[in-house]
mmCIF file of N, CA and C in Angstrom:
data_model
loop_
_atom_site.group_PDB
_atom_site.id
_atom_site.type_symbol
_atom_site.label_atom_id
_atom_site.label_comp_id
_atom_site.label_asym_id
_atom_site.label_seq_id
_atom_site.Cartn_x
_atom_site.Cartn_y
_atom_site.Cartn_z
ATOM 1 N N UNK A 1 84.053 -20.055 76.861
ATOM 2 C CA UNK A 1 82.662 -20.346 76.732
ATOM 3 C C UNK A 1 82.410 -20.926 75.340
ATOM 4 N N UNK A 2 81.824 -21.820 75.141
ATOM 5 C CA UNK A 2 81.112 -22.994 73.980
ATOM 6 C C UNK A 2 80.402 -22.041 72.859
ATOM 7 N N UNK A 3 80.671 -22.335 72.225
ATOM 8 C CA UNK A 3 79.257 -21.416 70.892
ATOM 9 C C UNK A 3 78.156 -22.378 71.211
ATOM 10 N N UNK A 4 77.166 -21.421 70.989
ATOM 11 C CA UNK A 4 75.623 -21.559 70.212
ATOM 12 C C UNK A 4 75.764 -22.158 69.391
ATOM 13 N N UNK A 5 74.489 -23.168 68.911
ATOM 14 C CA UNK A 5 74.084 -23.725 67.770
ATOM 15 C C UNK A 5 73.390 -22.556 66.921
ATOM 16 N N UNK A 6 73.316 -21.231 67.029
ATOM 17 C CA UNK A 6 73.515 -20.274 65.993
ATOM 18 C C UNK A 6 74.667 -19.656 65.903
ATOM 19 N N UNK A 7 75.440 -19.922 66.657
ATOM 20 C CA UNK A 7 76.462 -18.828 65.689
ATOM 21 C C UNK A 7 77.443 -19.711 64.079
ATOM 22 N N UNK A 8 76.310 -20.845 64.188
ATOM 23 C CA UNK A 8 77.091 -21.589 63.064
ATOM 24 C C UNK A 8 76.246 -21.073 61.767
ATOM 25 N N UNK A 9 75.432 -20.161 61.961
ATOM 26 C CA UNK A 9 74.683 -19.575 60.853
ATOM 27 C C UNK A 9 74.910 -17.718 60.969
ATOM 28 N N UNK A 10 74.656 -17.201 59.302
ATOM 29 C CA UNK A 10 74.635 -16.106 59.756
ATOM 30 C C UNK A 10 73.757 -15.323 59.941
ATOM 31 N N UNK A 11 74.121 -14.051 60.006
ATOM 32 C CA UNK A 11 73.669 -13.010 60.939
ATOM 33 C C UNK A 11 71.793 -13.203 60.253
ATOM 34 N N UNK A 12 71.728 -13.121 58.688
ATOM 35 C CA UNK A 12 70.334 -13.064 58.210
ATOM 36 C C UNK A 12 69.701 -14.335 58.433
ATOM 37 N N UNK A 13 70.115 -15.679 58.663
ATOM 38 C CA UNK A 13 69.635 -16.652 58.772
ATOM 39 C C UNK A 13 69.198 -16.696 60.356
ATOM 40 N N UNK A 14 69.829 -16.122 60.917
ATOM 41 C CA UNK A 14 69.455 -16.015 62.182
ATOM 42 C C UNK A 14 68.224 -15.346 62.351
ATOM 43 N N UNK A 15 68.085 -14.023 61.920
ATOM 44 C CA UNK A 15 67.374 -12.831 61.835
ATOM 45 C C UNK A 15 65.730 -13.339 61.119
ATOM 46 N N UNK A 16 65.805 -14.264 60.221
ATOM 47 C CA UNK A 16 64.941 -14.901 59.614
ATOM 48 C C UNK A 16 64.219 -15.354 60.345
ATOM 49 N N UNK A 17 65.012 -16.805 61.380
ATOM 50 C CA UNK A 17 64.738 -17.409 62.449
ATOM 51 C C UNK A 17 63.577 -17.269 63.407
ATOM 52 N N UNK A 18 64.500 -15.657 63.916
ATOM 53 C CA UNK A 18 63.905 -14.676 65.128
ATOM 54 C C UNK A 18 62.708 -14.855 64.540
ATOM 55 N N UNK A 19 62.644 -14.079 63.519
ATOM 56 C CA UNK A 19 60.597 -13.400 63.057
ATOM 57 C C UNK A 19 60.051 -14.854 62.578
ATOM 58 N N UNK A 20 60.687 -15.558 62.167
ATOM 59 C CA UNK A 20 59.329 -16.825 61.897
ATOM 60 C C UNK A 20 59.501 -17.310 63.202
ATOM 61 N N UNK A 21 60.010 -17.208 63.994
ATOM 62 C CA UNK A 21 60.031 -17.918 65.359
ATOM 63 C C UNK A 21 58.702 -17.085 65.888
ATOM 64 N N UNK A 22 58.957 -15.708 66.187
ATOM 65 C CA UNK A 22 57.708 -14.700 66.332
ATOM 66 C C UNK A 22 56.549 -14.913 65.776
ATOM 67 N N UNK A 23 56.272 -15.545 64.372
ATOM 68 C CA UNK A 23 55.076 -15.227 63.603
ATOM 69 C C UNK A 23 54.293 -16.655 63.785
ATOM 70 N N UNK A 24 55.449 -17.788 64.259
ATOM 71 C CA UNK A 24 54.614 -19.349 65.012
ATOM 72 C C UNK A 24 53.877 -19.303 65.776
ATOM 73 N N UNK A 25 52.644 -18.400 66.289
ATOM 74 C CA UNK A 25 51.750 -18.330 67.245
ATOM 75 C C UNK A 25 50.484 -17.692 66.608
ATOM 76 N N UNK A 26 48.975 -18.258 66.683
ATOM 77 C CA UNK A 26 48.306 -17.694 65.926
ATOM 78 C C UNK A 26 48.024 -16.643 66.386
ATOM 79 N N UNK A 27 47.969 -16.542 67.811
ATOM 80 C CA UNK A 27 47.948 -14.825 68.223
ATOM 81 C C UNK A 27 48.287 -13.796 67.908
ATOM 82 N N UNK A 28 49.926 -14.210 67.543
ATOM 83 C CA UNK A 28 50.618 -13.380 66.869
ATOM 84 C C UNK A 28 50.490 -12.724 65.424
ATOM 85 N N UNK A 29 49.669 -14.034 64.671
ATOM 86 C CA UNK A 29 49.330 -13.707 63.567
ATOM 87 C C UNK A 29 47.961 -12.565 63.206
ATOM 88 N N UNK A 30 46.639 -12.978 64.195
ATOM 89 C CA UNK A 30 45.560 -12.061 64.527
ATOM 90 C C UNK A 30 46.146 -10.498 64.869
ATOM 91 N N UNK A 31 47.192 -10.647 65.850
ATOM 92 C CA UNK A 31 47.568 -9.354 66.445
ATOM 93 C C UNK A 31 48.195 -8.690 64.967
ATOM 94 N N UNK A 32 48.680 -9.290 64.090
ATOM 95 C CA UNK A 32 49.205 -8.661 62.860
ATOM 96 C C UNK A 32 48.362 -7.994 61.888
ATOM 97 N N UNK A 33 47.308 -9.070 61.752
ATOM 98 C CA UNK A 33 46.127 -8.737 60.529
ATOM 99 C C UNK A 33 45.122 -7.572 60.903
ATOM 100 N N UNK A 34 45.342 -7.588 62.460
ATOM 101 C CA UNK A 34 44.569 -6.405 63.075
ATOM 102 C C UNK A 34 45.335 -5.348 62.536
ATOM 103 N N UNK A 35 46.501 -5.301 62.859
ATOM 104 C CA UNK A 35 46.884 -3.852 62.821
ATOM 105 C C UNK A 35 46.708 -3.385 61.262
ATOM 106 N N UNK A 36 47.012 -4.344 60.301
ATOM 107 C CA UNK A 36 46.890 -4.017 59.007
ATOM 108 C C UNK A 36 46.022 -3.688 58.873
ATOM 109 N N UNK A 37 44.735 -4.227 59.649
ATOM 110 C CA UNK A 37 43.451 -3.650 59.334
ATOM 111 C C UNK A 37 43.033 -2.211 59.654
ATOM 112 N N UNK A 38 43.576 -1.992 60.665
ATOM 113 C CA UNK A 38 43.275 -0.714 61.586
ATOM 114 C C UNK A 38 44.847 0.280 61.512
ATOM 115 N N UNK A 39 45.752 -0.104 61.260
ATOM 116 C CA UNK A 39 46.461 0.845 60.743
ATOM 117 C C UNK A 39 47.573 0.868 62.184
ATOM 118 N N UNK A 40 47.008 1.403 63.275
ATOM 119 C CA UNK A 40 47.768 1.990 64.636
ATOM 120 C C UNK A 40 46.586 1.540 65.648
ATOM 121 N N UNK A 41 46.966 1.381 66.981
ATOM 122 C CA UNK A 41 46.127 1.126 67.752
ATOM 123 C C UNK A 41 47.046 0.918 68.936
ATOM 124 N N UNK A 42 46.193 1.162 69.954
ATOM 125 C CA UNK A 42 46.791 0.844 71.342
ATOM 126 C C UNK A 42 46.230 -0.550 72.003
ATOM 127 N N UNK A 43 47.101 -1.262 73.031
ATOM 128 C CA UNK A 43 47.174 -2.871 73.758
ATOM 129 C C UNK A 43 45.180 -2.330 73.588
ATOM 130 N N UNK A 44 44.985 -1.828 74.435
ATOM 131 C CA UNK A 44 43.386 -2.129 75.058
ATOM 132 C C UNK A 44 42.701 -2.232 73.571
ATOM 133 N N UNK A 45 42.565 -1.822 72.394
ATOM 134 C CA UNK A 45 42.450 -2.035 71.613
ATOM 135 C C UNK A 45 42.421 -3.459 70.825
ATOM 136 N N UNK A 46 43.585 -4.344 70.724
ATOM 137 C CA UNK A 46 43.553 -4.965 70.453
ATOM 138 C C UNK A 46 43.450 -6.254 71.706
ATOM 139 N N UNK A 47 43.072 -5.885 72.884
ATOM 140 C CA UNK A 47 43.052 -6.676 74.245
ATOM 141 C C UNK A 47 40.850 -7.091 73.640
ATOM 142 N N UNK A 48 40.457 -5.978 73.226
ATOM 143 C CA UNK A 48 39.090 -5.824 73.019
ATOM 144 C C UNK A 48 38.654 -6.789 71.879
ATOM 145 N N UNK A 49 39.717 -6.643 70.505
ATOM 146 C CA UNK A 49 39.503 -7.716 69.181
ATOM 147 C C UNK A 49 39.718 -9.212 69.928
ATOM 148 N N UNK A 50 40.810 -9.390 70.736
ATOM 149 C CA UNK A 50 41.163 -10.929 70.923
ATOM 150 C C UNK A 50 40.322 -11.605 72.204
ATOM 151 N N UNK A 51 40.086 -12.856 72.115
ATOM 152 C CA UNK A 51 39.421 -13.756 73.124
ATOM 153 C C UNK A 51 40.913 -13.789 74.202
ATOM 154 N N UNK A 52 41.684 -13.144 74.691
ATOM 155 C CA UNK A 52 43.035 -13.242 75.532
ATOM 156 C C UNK A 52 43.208 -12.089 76.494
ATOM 157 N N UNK A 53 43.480 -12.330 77.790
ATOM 158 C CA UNK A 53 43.571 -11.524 78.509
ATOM 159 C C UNK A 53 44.537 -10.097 78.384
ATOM 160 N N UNK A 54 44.899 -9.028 79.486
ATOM 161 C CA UNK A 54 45.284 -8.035 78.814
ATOM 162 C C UNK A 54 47.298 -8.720 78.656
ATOM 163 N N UNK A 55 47.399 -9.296 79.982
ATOM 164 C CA UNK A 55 48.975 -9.499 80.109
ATOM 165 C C UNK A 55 49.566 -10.303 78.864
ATOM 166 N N UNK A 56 48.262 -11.545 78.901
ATOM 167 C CA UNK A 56 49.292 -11.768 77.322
ATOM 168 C C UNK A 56 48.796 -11.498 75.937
ATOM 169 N N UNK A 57 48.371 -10.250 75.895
ATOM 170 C CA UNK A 57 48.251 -9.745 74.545
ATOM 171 C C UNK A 57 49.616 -8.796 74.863
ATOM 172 N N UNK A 58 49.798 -8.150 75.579
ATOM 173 C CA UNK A 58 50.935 -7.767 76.030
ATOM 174 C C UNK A 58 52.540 -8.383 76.056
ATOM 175 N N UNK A 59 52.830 -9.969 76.429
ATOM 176 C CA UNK A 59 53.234 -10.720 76.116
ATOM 177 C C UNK A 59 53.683 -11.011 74.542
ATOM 178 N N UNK A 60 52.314 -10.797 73.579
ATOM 179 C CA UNK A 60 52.336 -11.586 72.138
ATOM 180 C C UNK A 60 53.389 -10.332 71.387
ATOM 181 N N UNK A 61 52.601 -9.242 71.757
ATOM 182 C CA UNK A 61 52.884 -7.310 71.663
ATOM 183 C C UNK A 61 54.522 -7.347 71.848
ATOM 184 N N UNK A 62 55.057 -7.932 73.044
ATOM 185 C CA UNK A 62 56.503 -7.898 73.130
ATOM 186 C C UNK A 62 57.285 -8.756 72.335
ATOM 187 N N UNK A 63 56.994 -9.917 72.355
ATOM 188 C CA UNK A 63 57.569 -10.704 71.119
ATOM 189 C C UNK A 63 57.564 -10.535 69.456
ATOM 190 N N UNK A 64 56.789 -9.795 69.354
ATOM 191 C CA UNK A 64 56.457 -9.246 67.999
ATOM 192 C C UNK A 64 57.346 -8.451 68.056
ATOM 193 N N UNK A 65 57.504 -6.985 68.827
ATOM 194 C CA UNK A 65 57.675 -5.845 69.046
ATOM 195 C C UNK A 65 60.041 -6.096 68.878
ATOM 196 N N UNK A 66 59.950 -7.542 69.447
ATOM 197 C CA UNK A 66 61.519 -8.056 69.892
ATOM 198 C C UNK A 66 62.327 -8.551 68.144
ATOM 199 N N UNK A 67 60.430 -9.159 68.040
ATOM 200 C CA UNK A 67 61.764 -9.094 66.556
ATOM 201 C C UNK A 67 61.382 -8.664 65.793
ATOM 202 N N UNK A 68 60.771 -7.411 65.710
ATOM 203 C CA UNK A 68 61.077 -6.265 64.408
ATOM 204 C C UNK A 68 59.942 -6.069 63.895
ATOM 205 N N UNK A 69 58.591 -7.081 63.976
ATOM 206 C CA UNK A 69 57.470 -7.319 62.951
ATOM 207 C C UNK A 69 56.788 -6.081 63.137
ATOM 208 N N UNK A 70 56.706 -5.391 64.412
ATOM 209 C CA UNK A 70 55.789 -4.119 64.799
ATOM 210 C C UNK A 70 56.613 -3.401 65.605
ATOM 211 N N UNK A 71 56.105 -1.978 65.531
ATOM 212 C CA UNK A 71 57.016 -1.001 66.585
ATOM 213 C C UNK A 71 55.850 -0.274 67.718
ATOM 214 N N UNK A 72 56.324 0.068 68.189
ATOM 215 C CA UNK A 72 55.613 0.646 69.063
ATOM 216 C C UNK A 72 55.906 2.574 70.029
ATOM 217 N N UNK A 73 55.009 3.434 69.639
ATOM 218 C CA UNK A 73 55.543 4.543 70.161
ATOM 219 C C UNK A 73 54.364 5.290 71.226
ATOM 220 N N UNK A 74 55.060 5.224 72.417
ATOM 221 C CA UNK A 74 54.487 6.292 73.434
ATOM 222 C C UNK A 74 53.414 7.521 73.449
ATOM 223 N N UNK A 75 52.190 7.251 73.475
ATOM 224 C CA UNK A 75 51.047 8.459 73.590
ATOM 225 C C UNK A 75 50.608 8.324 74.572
ATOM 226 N N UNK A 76 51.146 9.604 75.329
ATOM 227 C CA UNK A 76 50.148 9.933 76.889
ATOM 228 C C UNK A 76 50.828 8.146 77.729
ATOM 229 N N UNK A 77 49.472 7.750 78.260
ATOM 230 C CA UNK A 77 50.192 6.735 79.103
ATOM 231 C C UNK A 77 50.257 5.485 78.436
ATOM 232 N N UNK A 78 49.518 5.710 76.953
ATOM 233 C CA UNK A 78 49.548 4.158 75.952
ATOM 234 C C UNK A 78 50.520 4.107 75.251
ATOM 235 N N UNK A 79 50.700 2.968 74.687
ATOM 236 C CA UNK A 79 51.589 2.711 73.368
ATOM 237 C C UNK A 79 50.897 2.593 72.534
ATOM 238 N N UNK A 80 51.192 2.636 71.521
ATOM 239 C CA UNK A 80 50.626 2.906 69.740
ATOM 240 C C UNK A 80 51.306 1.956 69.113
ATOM 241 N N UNK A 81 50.666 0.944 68.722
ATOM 242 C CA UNK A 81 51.662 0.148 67.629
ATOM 243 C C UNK A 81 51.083 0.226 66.369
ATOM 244 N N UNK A 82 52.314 -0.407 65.699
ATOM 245 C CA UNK A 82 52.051 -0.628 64.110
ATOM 246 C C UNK A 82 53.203 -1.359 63.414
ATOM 247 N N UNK A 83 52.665 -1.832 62.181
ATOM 248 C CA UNK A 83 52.991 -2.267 61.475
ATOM 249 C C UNK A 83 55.201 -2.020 61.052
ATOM 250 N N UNK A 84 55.916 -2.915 61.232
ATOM 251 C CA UNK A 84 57.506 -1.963 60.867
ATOM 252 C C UNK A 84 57.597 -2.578 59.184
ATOM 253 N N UNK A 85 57.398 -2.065 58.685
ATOM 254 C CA UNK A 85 57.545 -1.966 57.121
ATOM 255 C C UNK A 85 58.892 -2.670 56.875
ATOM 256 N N UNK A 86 59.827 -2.130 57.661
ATOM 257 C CA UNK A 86 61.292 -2.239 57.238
ATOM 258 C C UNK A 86 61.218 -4.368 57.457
ATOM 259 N N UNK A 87 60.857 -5.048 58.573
ATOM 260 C CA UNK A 87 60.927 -5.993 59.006
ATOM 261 C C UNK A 87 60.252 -6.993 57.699
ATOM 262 N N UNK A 88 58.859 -6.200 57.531
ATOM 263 C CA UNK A 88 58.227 -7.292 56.828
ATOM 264 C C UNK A 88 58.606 -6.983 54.912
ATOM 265 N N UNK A 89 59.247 -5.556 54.468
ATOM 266 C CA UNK A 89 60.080 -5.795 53.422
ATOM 267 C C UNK A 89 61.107 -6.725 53.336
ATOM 268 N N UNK A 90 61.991 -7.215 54.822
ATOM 269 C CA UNK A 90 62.736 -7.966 54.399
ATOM 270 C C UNK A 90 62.566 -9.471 53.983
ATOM 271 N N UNK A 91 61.291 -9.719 54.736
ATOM 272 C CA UNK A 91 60.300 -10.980 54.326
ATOM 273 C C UNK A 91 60.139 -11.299 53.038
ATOM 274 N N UNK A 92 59.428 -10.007 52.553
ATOM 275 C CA UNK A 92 59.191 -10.308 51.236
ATOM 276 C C UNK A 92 60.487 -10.270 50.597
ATOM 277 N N UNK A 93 61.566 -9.776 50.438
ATOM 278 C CA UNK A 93 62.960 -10.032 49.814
ATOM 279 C C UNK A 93 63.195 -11.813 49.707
ATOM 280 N N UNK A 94 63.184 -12.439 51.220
ATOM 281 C CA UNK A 94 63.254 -13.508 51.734
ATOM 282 C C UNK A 94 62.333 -14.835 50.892
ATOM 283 N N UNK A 95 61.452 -14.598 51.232
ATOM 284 C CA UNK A 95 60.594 -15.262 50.376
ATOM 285 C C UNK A 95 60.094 -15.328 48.764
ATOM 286 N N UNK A 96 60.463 -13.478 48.663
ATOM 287 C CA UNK A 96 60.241 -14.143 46.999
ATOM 288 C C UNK A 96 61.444 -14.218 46.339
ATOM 289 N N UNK A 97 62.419 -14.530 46.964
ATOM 290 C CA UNK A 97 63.827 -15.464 46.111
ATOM 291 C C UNK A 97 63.074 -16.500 46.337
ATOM 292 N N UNK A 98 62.407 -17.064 47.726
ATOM 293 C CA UNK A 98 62.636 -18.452 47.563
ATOM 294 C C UNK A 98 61.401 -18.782 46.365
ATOM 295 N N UNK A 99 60.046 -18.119 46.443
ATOM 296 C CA UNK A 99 59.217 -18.649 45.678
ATOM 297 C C UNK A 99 59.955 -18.197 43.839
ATOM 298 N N UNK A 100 60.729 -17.562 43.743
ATOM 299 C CA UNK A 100 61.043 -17.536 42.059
ATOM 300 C C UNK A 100 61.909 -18.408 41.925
ATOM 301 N N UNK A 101 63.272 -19.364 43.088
ATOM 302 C CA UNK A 101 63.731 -20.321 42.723
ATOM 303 C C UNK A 101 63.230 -21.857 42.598
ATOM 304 N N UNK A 102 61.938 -21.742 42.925
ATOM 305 C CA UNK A 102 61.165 -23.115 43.157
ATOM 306 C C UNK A 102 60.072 -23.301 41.925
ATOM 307 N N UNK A 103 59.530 -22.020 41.946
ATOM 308 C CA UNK A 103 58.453 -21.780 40.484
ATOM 309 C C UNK A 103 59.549 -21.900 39.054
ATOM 310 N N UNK A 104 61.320 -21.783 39.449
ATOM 311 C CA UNK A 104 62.113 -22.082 38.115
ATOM 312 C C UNK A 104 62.873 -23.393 38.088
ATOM 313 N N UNK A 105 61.925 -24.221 39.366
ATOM 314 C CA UNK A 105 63.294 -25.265 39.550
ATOM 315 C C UNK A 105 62.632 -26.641 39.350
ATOM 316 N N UNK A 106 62.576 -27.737 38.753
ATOM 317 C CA UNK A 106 61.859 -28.901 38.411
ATOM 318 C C UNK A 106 62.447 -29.759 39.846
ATOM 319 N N UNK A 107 61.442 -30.469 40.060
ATOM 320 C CA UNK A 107 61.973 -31.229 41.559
ATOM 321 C C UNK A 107 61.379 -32.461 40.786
ATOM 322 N N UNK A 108 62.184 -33.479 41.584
ATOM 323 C CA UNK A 108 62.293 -35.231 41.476
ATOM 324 C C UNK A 108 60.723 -35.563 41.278
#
C-alpha cells in the first residue's frame, strides 16, 4: 500500500494540521468562544446560542471534540463539554515560536 501525502511530515506537523483544519469553520470558532464564555455546557445549550440546527452543532461538537480542541464528559443523558487546555497549550507553544521568530526576523 502507497503512503499518504502526510506521512511525509511529522507526527506534530500533522497534529497542527488536524486542529487548524478543525478551527477553519466559523462555527467552530463561535462554538469555542462560547464555551470560554460559559465555561461547560451541554449540545442544547449551545444548539440555543447558534443560528444551526441541533445535528450539526453536533457535527461541529464532533470535529472539535476529534481533534483535541474540546472534551466532552457524560451527565445523566447529556454531554458536558469544555474547553481541553492540554490542545490549545500546545497552540500557544506553536504559535508563539512562530510569532517571536518573525517579530526577530527582518524580511525582504
Amino acid at each position: 500500500m502507497g503512503a499518504t501525502k502526510t506521512d511525509h511530515f511529522t507526527d506534530h506537523q500533522n497534529q497542527i494540521a488536524v486542529i487548524a483544519k478543525a478551527l477553519g469553520h466559523p462555527a467552530r470558532i463561535a462554538i469555542i468562544e462560547y464555551l470560554l464564555k460559559v465555561n461547560t455546557c451541554i449540545t442544547g445549550d449551545i444548539v440555543n446560542e447558534l443560528p444551526l440546527a441541533q445535528p450539526t452543532v453536533s457535527q461541529h461538537l464532533k470535529e472539535l471534540k476529534n481533534a483535541g480542541l474540546i472534551k466532552g464528559s457524560i451527565e445523566g443523558t447529556s454531554v458536558c463539554y469544555c474547553i481541553d487546555e492540554n490542545t490549545f497549550g500546545l497552540l500557544k507553544e506553536y504559535f508563539s515560536k512562530i510569532i517571536l521568530t518573525v517579530t526577530n526576523q527582518k524580511c525582504c
